[in-house]
XYZ file of C-alpha atoms in Angstrom:
685
model
C 16.516 -14.050 17.645
C 16.517 -10.879 15.879
C 13.874 -9.297 13.860
C 15.581 -6.984 10.854
C 15.718 -3.261 11.622
C 12.815 -1.770 10.801
C 11.420 1.043 8.154
C 11.131 3.600 11.296
C 15.104 1.963 12.230
C 16.681 2.562 8.578
C 14.397 5.869 8.071
C 16.292 6.548 11.823
C 19.504 6.004 10.820
C 19.464 7.402 6.949
C 18.538 11.063 8.329
C 21.127 10.286 10.904
C 23.788 10.278 8.566
C 22.179 12.638 5.907
C 25.619 14.407 6.195
C 28.065 12.330 7.471
C 31.618 11.222 6.732
C 34.851 11.797 8.227
C 36.082 14.995 9.665
C 39.110 15.911 7.903
C 39.723 19.432 6.416
C 42.413 21.126 5.316
C 43.864 22.225 8.158
C 44.375 18.559 9.529
C 46.394 17.772 6.050
C 49.824 19.227 7.216
C 49.368 17.252 10.567
C 48.586 13.854 8.942
C 51.601 14.441 6.121
C 54.045 15.005 9.836
C 52.642 11.583 11.237
C 53.298 9.753 7.139
C 56.913 11.159 8.015
C 57.051 10.034 11.533
C 56.121 5.992 10.661
C 58.583 6.162 8.243
C 60.545 6.749 10.684
C 59.583 4.802 12.916
C 59.173 1.507 10.724
C 62.656 2.275 9.582
C 63.972 1.709 13.830
C 64.715 5.434 13.659
C 63.304 7.675 17.446
C 59.872 9.836 16.071
C 58.701 13.070 17.412
C 56.141 11.262 20.205
C 54.685 14.989 20.291
C 53.641 14.683 16.597
C 52.358 11.324 17.258
C 48.979 10.342 19.568
C 50.610 8.299 22.764
C 47.959 4.925 21.749
C 48.891 5.423 18.478
C 52.736 5.556 19.103
C 52.150 2.790 21.660
C 49.821 0.092 18.956
C 52.760 1.105 16.428
C 55.284 -0.576 19.233
C 52.858 -3.868 19.288
C 52.679 -3.949 15.892
C 55.896 -4.163 15.186
C 56.449 -6.831 17.877
C 54.050 -9.315 16.767
C 55.898 -8.899 13.270
C 53.041 -7.634 11.361
C 54.882 -6.476 7.983
C 53.659 -2.606 7.718
C 54.174 -3.049 3.119
C 51.936 -6.140 3.383
C 48.611 -6.478 2.421
C 48.311 -9.861 4.512
C 44.713 -10.603 5.658
C 44.314 -13.879 5.943
C 40.831 -15.091 3.908
C 39.475 -18.056 5.398
C 38.579 -20.939 3.813
C 34.783 -22.299 3.464
C 35.321 -24.431 6.734
C 36.695 -21.683 8.824
C 34.307 -19.584 7.705
C 31.345 -21.720 9.450
C 33.556 -21.957 12.699
C 33.648 -18.981 12.512
C 29.883 -18.320 12.299
C 29.399 -21.062 14.913
C 31.900 -19.246 17.549
C 30.207 -15.994 17.129
C 26.840 -17.205 16.738
C 24.760 -15.682 19.067
C 26.857 -12.177 18.252
C 25.572 -12.178 14.368
C 21.723 -13.789 15.844
C 21.597 -10.103 18.530
C 23.423 -8.011 15.737
C 23.801 -9.162 12.353
C 20.415 -7.672 10.580
C 20.631 -4.451 12.281
C 24.209 -3.680 11.028
C 23.672 -4.780 7.233
C 20.508 -2.611 7.517
C 23.081 0.467 8.417
C 25.541 -0.927 5.920
C 23.433 -0.569 3.289
C 22.201 3.187 4.612
C 26.007 4.195 4.940
C 26.883 2.443 1.217
C 25.021 5.497 -0.321
C 26.974 7.929 1.962
C 30.122 6.727 0.756
C 31.203 5.344 3.881
C 30.907 2.111 5.799
C 29.953 1.160 8.952
C 31.389 -2.200 10.239
C 30.889 -4.001 13.397
C 33.739 -6.387 14.910
C 32.706 -8.836 17.517
C 35.750 -8.554 20.527
C 38.414 -10.414 18.681
C 37.822 -8.210 16.081
C 35.986 -10.063 13.243
C 33.907 -8.454 10.772
C 30.125 -9.228 11.668
C 28.256 -8.246 8.917
C 30.274 -10.597 6.818
C 29.436 -13.254 9.026
C 26.516 -12.448 9.046
C 25.919 -12.000 5.303
C 28.025 -15.293 4.532
C 25.531 -16.983 7.809
C 22.799 -17.319 4.842
C 24.806 -19.287 2.469
C 26.118 -22.281 4.770
C 26.442 -24.971 2.847
C 27.578 -23.326 -0.362
C 31.026 -24.179 -2.237
C 34.286 -21.926 -1.134
C 33.830 -20.281 -4.434
C 30.633 -19.438 -3.913
C 30.807 -17.694 -0.658
C 32.191 -14.155 0.625
C 35.764 -13.752 0.928
C 35.718 -13.309 4.939
C 39.080 -11.837 5.939
C 40.232 -13.451 9.350
C 40.309 -10.546 11.694
C 41.469 -6.471 11.928
C 42.997 -7.391 14.888
C 46.779 -5.820 15.376
C 48.245 -8.960 16.069
C 46.680 -9.420 11.698
C 46.919 -6.346 10.144
C 48.634 -3.770 13.102
C 47.588 -0.496 13.943
C 43.598 -0.007 13.742
C 40.856 1.565 14.964
C 39.240 -1.205 15.747
C 41.898 -2.958 17.841
C 42.757 -0.003 20.313
C 38.628 0.860 20.701
C 39.054 -2.945 21.690
C 42.011 -2.481 23.992
C 41.238 0.783 25.434
C 37.312 0.566 26.121
C 36.991 3.556 24.512
C 36.044 5.806 21.123
C 39.220 6.379 18.677
C 40.368 7.740 15.871
C 42.897 5.837 13.351
C 43.293 8.401 10.460
C 45.024 7.444 7.466
C 49.416 7.134 7.995
C 48.396 6.264 11.392
C 47.388 3.016 10.382
C 50.395 0.433 11.125
C 49.671 -0.934 7.904
C 50.563 1.497 4.143
C 47.663 -0.502 2.127
C 45.644 1.951 4.856
C 47.413 4.972 4.583
C 43.979 6.624 2.205
C 41.486 4.613 5.271
C 39.948 7.551 7.915
C 38.415 5.353 10.752
C 36.294 6.162 13.690
C 35.922 2.810 16.430
C 34.210 2.746 19.339
C 33.508 -0.197 21.704
C 30.293 -2.161 21.882
C 28.882 -3.488 25.991
C 26.593 -6.678 27.132
C 24.177 -5.747 29.712
C 27.320 -6.500 32.597
C 29.158 -3.395 30.917
C 32.056 -5.859 28.917
C 33.207 -5.150 25.924
C 31.966 -7.989 23.333
C 32.437 -5.709 20.026
C 33.168 -2.529 18.385
C 31.701 -0.602 15.942
C 33.847 1.140 13.092
C 32.950 3.678 10.741
C 35.591 4.153 7.410
C 35.757 5.917 4.865
C 38.820 6.864 1.635
C 38.362 10.359 0.915
C 39.568 12.813 3.721
C 37.582 15.326 1.735
C 34.270 16.620 3.490
C 32.171 16.922 6.184
C 29.709 18.689 9.194
C 30.120 15.472 11.412
C 32.162 13.910 13.697
C 32.379 10.872 12.699
C 33.667 9.777 16.527
C 30.793 11.877 17.868
C 28.555 9.617 15.244
C 30.134 6.095 15.996
C 29.933 6.772 20.177
C 26.202 7.290 19.812
C 25.553 4.105 16.954
C 27.428 2.334 19.407
C 25.468 3.572 22.816
C 22.163 2.462 20.759
C 23.501 -1.124 20.463
C 24.105 -1.235 23.583
C 21.206 -0.201 24.608
C 19.742 -3.190 22.367
C 22.475 -5.184 23.764
C 20.951 -4.569 27.541
C 17.087 -4.722 26.426
C 17.656 -8.109 24.893
C 19.761 -9.585 27.991
C 16.730 -8.406 30.250
C 14.265 -9.596 27.839
C 16.194 -13.462 28.096
C 16.464 -12.983 31.639
C 12.875 -12.258 32.117
C 11.359 -15.226 29.946
C 9.400 -12.363 27.822
C 10.576 -12.165 24.641
C 8.264 -13.689 23.191
C 5.587 -12.518 24.386
C 7.226 -8.483 23.608
C 7.477 -9.526 20.079
C 3.411 -11.105 20.322
C 3.441 -7.007 22.290
C 5.263 -5.114 19.187
C 2.738 -7.261 16.827
C -0.378 -5.470 17.865
C 0.935 -1.329 18.186
C 2.152 -2.511 14.333
C 0.632 0.213 11.869
C 0.053 -2.422 9.071
C -1.129 -6.380 9.129
C 1.379 -8.580 10.329
C 2.075 -12.731 10.542
C 4.809 -14.167 12.026
C 5.928 -17.722 9.695
C 8.885 -19.885 10.664
C 11.466 -21.705 8.481
C 8.687 -24.332 7.265
C 5.874 -21.637 6.142
C 4.281 -22.620 8.973
C 2.077 -19.329 11.258
C 3.763 -19.007 14.515
C 1.809 -15.846 15.724
C -0.126 -12.641 13.858
C -2.300 -9.791 14.504
C -5.376 -8.475 14.802
C -4.847 -5.921 11.111
C -4.225 -8.588 9.384
C -7.482 -10.490 10.522
C -9.635 -7.413 9.403
C -7.525 -6.278 6.227
C -8.178 -10.497 4.641
C -11.386 -10.047 6.491
C -11.351 -12.951 7.732
C -14.251 -15.431 10.177
C -12.587 -15.149 13.465
C -14.446 -18.536 14.469
C -12.382 -20.138 10.484
C -9.048 -18.060 11.589
C -6.167 -20.572 10.629
C -6.992 -22.190 7.457
C -8.269 -18.821 6.034
C -5.015 -17.180 6.921
C -3.455 -19.787 5.897
C -4.073 -20.050 2.667
C -3.550 -16.422 1.564
C -0.200 -16.707 3.691
C 0.655 -19.239 0.650
C -0.472 -16.679 -1.349
C 1.358 -14.082 -0.563
C 4.661 -16.164 -0.533
C 4.174 -16.640 -4.008
C 5.303 -13.111 -4.891
C 8.020 -13.826 -2.037
C 12.191 -13.618 -2.887
C 15.300 -14.568 -1.167
C 15.762 -10.581 -0.633
C 13.641 -8.640 1.920
C 10.464 -7.211 -0.407
C 9.197 -3.427 0.134
C 6.541 -2.354 -0.094
C 5.808 -4.122 -3.868
C 2.057 -3.913 -4.647
C 0.004 -7.148 -4.511
C -3.196 -7.998 -5.131
C -5.589 -11.022 -3.298
C -9.531 -12.012 -3.778
C -10.895 -11.452 -0.547
C -14.249 -12.461 -0.413
C -14.847 -11.882 -4.539
C -13.320 -8.613 -4.730
C -9.975 -8.284 -6.398
C -7.899 -5.870 -3.879
C -3.961 -4.099 -3.422
C -2.333 -4.221 -0.967
C 1.679 -3.050 -0.218
C 3.388 -5.598 0.869
C 6.960 -6.244 2.553
C 8.780 -8.600 4.408
C 11.426 -8.926 7.331
C 14.282 -11.885 7.940
C 14.346 -12.829 11.267
C 16.890 -15.466 12.682
C 15.920 -18.021 15.314
C 18.799 -20.352 15.980
C 20.114 -22.083 13.023
C 16.351 -20.814 11.064
C 15.786 -18.182 8.917
C 11.877 -17.278 9.860
C 10.484 -14.196 8.020
C 7.920 -11.070 9.128
C 5.197 -10.564 6.476
C 4.337 -6.983 6.293
C 0.438 -5.507 4.724
C -0.361 -2.013 4.082
C -4.214 -1.478 2.458
C -4.138 0.654 -0.614
C -7.034 2.651 -1.029
C -8.301 2.864 -4.840
C -10.744 5.741 -4.626
C -7.124 8.467 -3.397
C -6.755 10.117 -6.932
C -3.395 9.980 -8.624
C -2.421 6.244 -7.853
C -4.021 3.216 -9.797
C -6.786 1.416 -11.821
C -7.786 -1.688 -10.574
C -11.135 -2.723 -13.125
C -10.993 -3.641 -16.188
C -13.799 -4.712 -19.107
C -13.845 -8.294 -16.894
C -15.511 -6.322 -14.176
C -18.422 -4.405 -16.517
C -21.441 -6.748 -16.740
C -24.188 -7.137 -17.928
C -26.021 -8.655 -20.988
C -28.230 -5.690 -22.522
C -27.991 -5.437 -26.292
C -26.951 -1.579 -25.599
C -24.907 -1.700 -23.061
C -23.205 -4.930 -24.947
C -22.382 -2.177 -27.485
C -20.937 0.335 -25.808
C -18.405 -2.158 -24.022
C -17.344 -3.490 -27.442
C -17.034 0.442 -28.489
C -14.727 1.033 -24.976
C -12.461 -1.905 -25.549
C -12.308 -0.661 -29.454
C -11.267 3.330 -28.465
C -9.048 1.434 -25.662
C -6.085 0.973 -27.760
C -6.384 4.618 -29.047
C -4.502 7.695 -27.358
C -7.906 9.711 -28.045
C -9.893 11.716 -25.780
C -13.120 9.925 -24.446
C -15.746 11.857 -23.005
C -18.134 9.497 -20.917
C -22.110 10.542 -20.781
C -24.522 8.865 -17.953
C -26.079 9.738 -14.567
C -24.505 9.450 -11.394
C -24.403 5.514 -10.528
C -23.766 3.985 -14.023
C -20.475 2.914 -14.100
C -18.772 6.029 -15.955
C -15.163 5.634 -13.961
C -15.446 1.596 -14.175
C -15.646 2.081 -17.853
C -12.605 4.745 -17.782
C -10.372 2.851 -15.755
C -10.953 -0.045 -17.955
C -10.200 1.411 -20.471
C -6.704 2.654 -19.258
C -6.494 -1.061 -18.377
C -6.872 -2.400 -21.934
C -4.299 0.635 -23.086
C -0.938 0.481 -24.419
C -0.336 3.489 -20.993
C -2.133 0.864 -18.852
C 1.669 0.378 -16.191
C 1.491 4.463 -15.768
C -0.342 6.659 -13.575
C -3.980 6.297 -13.651
C -5.215 9.842 -11.771
C -8.596 10.932 -10.704
C -10.389 13.793 -10.171
C -13.907 14.954 -9.262
C -14.068 18.891 -10.697
C -17.299 18.978 -8.449
C -15.959 18.284 -5.468
C -12.735 21.195 -5.296
C -14.053 24.555 -4.449
C -12.868 26.834 -7.283
C -10.794 29.048 -5.916
C -8.162 25.381 -5.817
C -9.386 23.736 -8.975
C -6.100 25.613 -10.550
C -3.174 24.382 -8.658
C -5.200 21.028 -8.135
C -4.415 20.357 -11.845
C -1.828 22.326 -12.694
C 0.404 22.585 -9.276
C 2.216 25.444 -7.953
C 5.386 26.970 -6.980
C 7.020 27.067 -3.784
C 4.878 30.046 -1.729
C 3.253 31.023 -4.695
C -0.233 32.128 -2.914
C -1.035 32.006 1.151
C -0.729 28.629 2.543
C 1.525 27.170 0.091
C 3.578 24.738 0.366
C 7.241 25.631 0.615
C 8.552 23.272 -1.676
C 5.298 23.797 -4.382
C 3.799 20.800 -5.678
C 3.019 19.221 -8.760
C -0.358 18.996 -10.366
C -3.053 16.496 -11.655
C -1.179 16.523 -14.951
C 2.094 15.917 -13.684
C 1.629 13.160 -11.358
C -0.501 11.482 -14.487
C 2.584 12.033 -17.115
C 2.740 8.873 -18.723
C -0.585 7.709 -17.833
C -4.498 8.709 -18.326
C -6.288 11.320 -16.604
C -9.332 10.922 -15.489
C -11.573 14.114 -15.000
C -14.651 13.660 -13.432
C -17.937 16.088 -13.007
C -16.019 17.639 -15.685
C -19.449 20.292 -16.043
C -18.278 21.662 -12.882
C -15.211 22.681 -14.262
C -14.705 26.848 -13.527
C -14.973 28.620 -16.877
C -10.966 30.058 -16.381
C -9.258 26.829 -15.788
C -11.075 25.159 -19.059
C -9.482 27.789 -20.869
C -6.690 26.844 -19.010
C -7.033 23.419 -19.326
C -7.920 23.743 -23.332
C -4.067 25.368 -24.096
C -2.609 22.509 -22.155
C -4.121 19.839 -24.194
C -3.507 21.188 -27.721
C 0.211 21.970 -26.548
C 1.213 19.356 -24.778
C 2.357 22.371 -21.797
C 1.594 22.465 -18.338
C 3.087 26.249 -16.373
C 2.686 25.931 -12.812
C 0.294 27.994 -10.257
C 3.369 31.140 -9.774
C 5.653 29.513 -12.314
C 6.605 30.720 -15.529
C 8.602 27.566 -16.605
C 6.566 25.754 -19.093
C 6.664 21.337 -17.871
C 5.788 19.294 -21.104
C 2.776 16.566 -19.872
C 1.387 13.407 -21.781
C -1.282 11.899 -21.102
C -4.471 10.505 -21.988
C -7.705 12.555 -21.480
C -10.806 10.694 -20.321
C -13.797 12.511 -19.185
C -17.230 12.196 -17.515
C -20.817 14.503 -17.536
C -24.307 13.935 -16.712
C -24.831 16.922 -18.745
C -25.485 17.276 -22.256
C -22.360 19.946 -22.595
C -23.821 21.312 -25.577
C -26.634 22.586 -23.864
C -24.129 23.803 -21.408
C -22.323 25.553 -23.827
C -25.416 26.915 -24.975
C -26.403 28.184 -21.252
C -22.678 29.999 -21.458
C -21.172 27.137 -18.521
C -18.915 25.370 -20.984
C -16.517 26.407 -23.451
C -17.408 24.465 -26.715
C -14.120 24.219 -28.172
C -12.754 22.471 -25.153
C -16.207 19.913 -25.755
C -15.446 19.044 -29.152
C -10.716 18.404 -27.633
C -12.551 15.987 -25.346
C -15.003 14.600 -27.168
C -12.885 13.276 -29.947
C -14.514 9.690 -28.792
C -18.281 9.837 -26.778
C -19.282 7.175 -24.946
C -23.390 7.521 -23.401
C -24.213 5.094 -20.891
C -27.789 3.542 -20.336
C -29.525 4.101 -17.311
C -29.881 0.895 -15.450
C -33.962 1.793 -16.104
C -33.023 1.658 -20.071
C -31.111 -2.494 -18.993
C -34.033 -3.899 -16.549
C -32.693 -7.405 -18.396
C -28.995 -7.022 -16.775
C -30.800 -6.083 -13.149
C -31.110 -9.889 -12.057
C -27.660 -10.483 -13.133
C -26.568 -7.579 -11.431
C -28.571 -8.355 -8.376
C -27.179 -11.766 -8.043
C -23.458 -10.636 -8.445
C -24.022 -8.077 -5.401
C -25.261 -10.795 -3.768
C -22.992 -13.574 -4.434
C -20.797 -10.634 -3.167
C -22.298 -9.814 -0.384
C -22.709 -12.780 0.645
C -19.220 -14.003 1.200
C -18.665 -10.210 3.266
C -21.276 -10.999 5.296
C -19.908 -14.716 5.667
C -23.727 -16.236 4.527
C -23.988 -20.088 2.853
C -26.740 -21.775 0.929
C -28.457 -18.407 0.564
C -31.780 -18.699 -1.285
C -33.183 -15.878 -3.376
C -36.615 -15.986 -3.841
C -38.315 -15.372 -7.725
C -40.539 -12.238 -6.320
C -37.472 -10.437 -4.702
C -34.939 -10.551 -8.267
C -38.994 -9.671 -9.594
C -39.166 -6.784 -7.776
C -35.896 -4.864 -8.043
C -36.852 -5.641 -11.833
C -39.550 -3.060 -11.932
C -38.174 -0.815 -9.767
C -37.047 2.658 -11.342
C -33.930 3.075 -9.607
C -32.490 6.660 -9.727
C -29.681 5.949 -8.345
C -29.389 3.336 -11.134
C -26.259 0.428 -10.180
C -24.817 2.445 -7.195
C -28.609 2.883 -5.397
C -29.004 -1.327 -6.231
C -25.771 -2.429 -4.620
C -26.664 -0.602 -1.902
C -30.131 -2.539 -1.526
C -28.684 -5.487 -1.861
C -26.395 -5.176 1.012
C -29.253 -3.391 2.739
C -31.048 -6.895 2.388
C -28.567 -9.250 3.556
C -28.398 -7.148 6.570
C -31.433 -7.782 7.248
C -32.125 -11.119 6.962
C -34.022 -13.352 9.382
C -32.754 -16.720 10.223
C -34.386 -18.136 7.023
C -31.614 -17.575 5.002
C -33.556 -16.130 2.813
C -33.719 -13.365 0.148
C -37.211 -11.867 0.204
C -39.716 -9.011 -0.222
C -39.733 -8.720 2.804
C -36.685 -7.422 2.877
C -36.799 -4.934 0.358
C -37.690 -1.043 0.582
C -41.801 -0.305 0.377
C -40.768 1.597 -2.729
C -39.650 -1.411 -4.696
C -42.671 -3.391 -3.207
C -45.242 -0.615 -4.313
C -43.526 -0.961 -7.341
C -44.100 -4.552 -8.045
C -47.661 -4.373 -6.936
C -48.207 -1.562 -9.361
C -46.234 -3.993 -12.076
C -48.509 -6.969 -10.941
C -51.329 -4.641 -11.299
C -51.102 -3.209 -14.667
C -49.819 -7.018 -15.515
C -53.616 -8.404 -14.305
C -55.384 -5.013 -16.394
C -53.397 -6.232 -19.298
C -55.290 -9.947 -18.970
C -58.802 -8.328 -18.963
C -59.010 -6.201 -22.072
C -59.933 -9.127 -24.107
C -62.817 -9.998 -22.130
C -66.627 -8.083 -22.896
C -66.593 -4.728 -22.235
C -69.814 -4.895 -19.585
C -67.585 -6.892 -17.452
C -64.036 -5.002 -17.826
C -65.196 -2.653 -14.640
C -66.270 -5.339 -12.568
C -63.147 -7.313 -12.708
C -60.684 -3.761 -13.179
C -62.797 -3.168 -9.586
C -62.087 -6.314 -8.283
C -58.207 -6.812 -9.455
C -57.748 -3.498 -8.046
C -59.208 -3.787 -4.680
C -57.710 -8.008 -4.413
C -54.274 -5.867 -4.733
C -55.084 -3.166 -1.937
C -56.053 -5.240 0.353
C -53.119 -8.231 -0.108
C -50.721 -4.901 0.368
C -52.365 -3.570 3.472
C -53.064 -7.244 5.188
C -56.524 -7.529 5.674
C -56.565 -4.424 7.411
C -60.291 -2.810 5.378
C -59.601 0.668 7.319
C -56.766 1.354 5.749
C -56.957 -0.132 2.378
C -61.170 1.581 2.205
C -58.604 5.184 3.040
C -56.657 4.190 -0.205
C -59.441 3.023 -2.238
C -61.387 6.736 -1.692
C -63.919 5.106 -0.373
C -66.101 4.264 2.896
C -65.001 0.672 5.110
C -69.106 0.385 5.210
C -69.045 0.270 1.307
C -65.803 -1.743 0.395
C -67.388 -4.479 3.406
C -70.199 -4.546 0.896
C -68.097 -5.146 -2.230
C -66.351 -7.323 -0.439
C -69.196 -9.345 0.682
C -70.632 -10.015 -2.696
C -67.077 -11.225 -4.221
C -66.487 -14.713 -2.694
C -62.837 -14.197 -3.491
C -62.183 -10.772 -1.711
C -64.136 -12.207 1.299
C -61.221 -15.041 1.064
C -58.853 -12.681 1.080
C -60.177 -11.497 4.460
C -60.602 -14.590 5.814
C -56.624 -15.569 5.140
C -55.652 -12.586 7.040
C -57.996 -13.042 10.414
C -56.819 -16.878 10.856
C -52.927 -15.635 10.390
């Protein structure tokens, strides 16, 4: 069983090979020309100069001649479909151990213009066999062309054949190959060993260019071969100890991603705690819930490995985005798979918008009007200014506009102007060149306006933007060009600007805090979002929405909600708007008792008082039609009734709140049968 090389292994080898190719400089060329001349003499049966041709090469030429290899023919034998299957069967353990690693190395090497190849101890190309291994059962016409081998007996002198024979690292350069068809190939090879030190294969680096380079590939191939030796030793040791599965399980726990291992039937083999937390799975019900998510993840999967593909999952009623990667695993004759998940923080600026108009909830007439206007303007490219108090959903609207616009596939970059120190605001928005200021990155940095190219730039709390930056922003929006801090080059930009504020910018302009000309540039279209207290008819709708979200998050089923709970929420002022409502709902669910019923008991005192005063006002409104001689008495009864209920029959506290003495309160209660019953009720409790 062998896991395909991880991202970290991929990056490690990528750095190692960054500047690598064959080391054949101009000083080597005269020597190669001389060797080619000696090769011509050798194949025509003439004596050669052994001081020019290395001893190992000359001995290999002799063996190649004895084997009857034709030096002028491209005589590599290509295997049939059945022969390929037989070789795969013969080399299966070798392929299982190294196949995925060498395929990963090969992909990296190709980008650098050379090949890395792994051969078994019979000089058969393992990565070609490994690739064919994935295509078993295909017709011959569909198979990869697989050469029989690269041994001396088949194609003459090669670095692979000498490394296998001599058990040492070697180079075979151009005309040192016995076969003329390989004279433009430059190779370095090193043997690979098992845990007992026996040669089980060879690693080869090949190039078709003699120009370059800086790192000797003989050193590199030797180093890589030693790594494979270590892999072989580790695998042999684990097999002997019988703890391979344990090793994988422990590895899973240390992975930075959430991970789940599935077999060829898509059954879950193992998983780590991180993926359980990421998917918010109930630990009492892991198997069915994880299986459900695995089925969703496999819908994103293809035959090839996925590398950090953005996907979306519904997690307890919330749409959440992740980066998904997959790794193939060879297990016996089947192909298993590991799925890796990484969190994406939607609040990080410069990434993506996740909310749409479907996420904007409410039936209030004024609110619906704003939503319809936002939907209409989303199709245009005009700048939008969203006005609203904190917590009214300004960024929610901005994201929805972006996702309904032609720019939806491009970046949505958010920046909070009030959260950035004044001295950093310019570089954050426009970027900076290398060395622009003390502490600047040596590579420079792109600003938010560059990052948002083609998409939307959301400027939250724009009223907090420094005046000097406002001037530069106005010019950038007017010319569609910016200049980085410390730079002179103008960089074109293509962005739609959506701004948000909680202040009247024209009043701020009159105070000298905001540029009026910038206001008209960013406020082509203005949306004014109503505060939650102005749309109280939406409070129960929003409350039920948040109750549904948090009941799923806290795994609460059959949750009941009393009418008084929702009525009380509708009576409150909601200074913090929707954000405050959401926090109150979560708090209430956390404070639930065993009855699983949301009631006034879970609400903060300030909301209960607001509800009581509203209830009192309702009662007072009912006595308006009574005779004027009774109004004072009825009003007094209602007020005392309300306070006694709030204080749960405690006469001292009730008298204190009413501003009268306790004896006076007792006198009023004794003269009113209804009030006496209230006190009696609480005493019986």
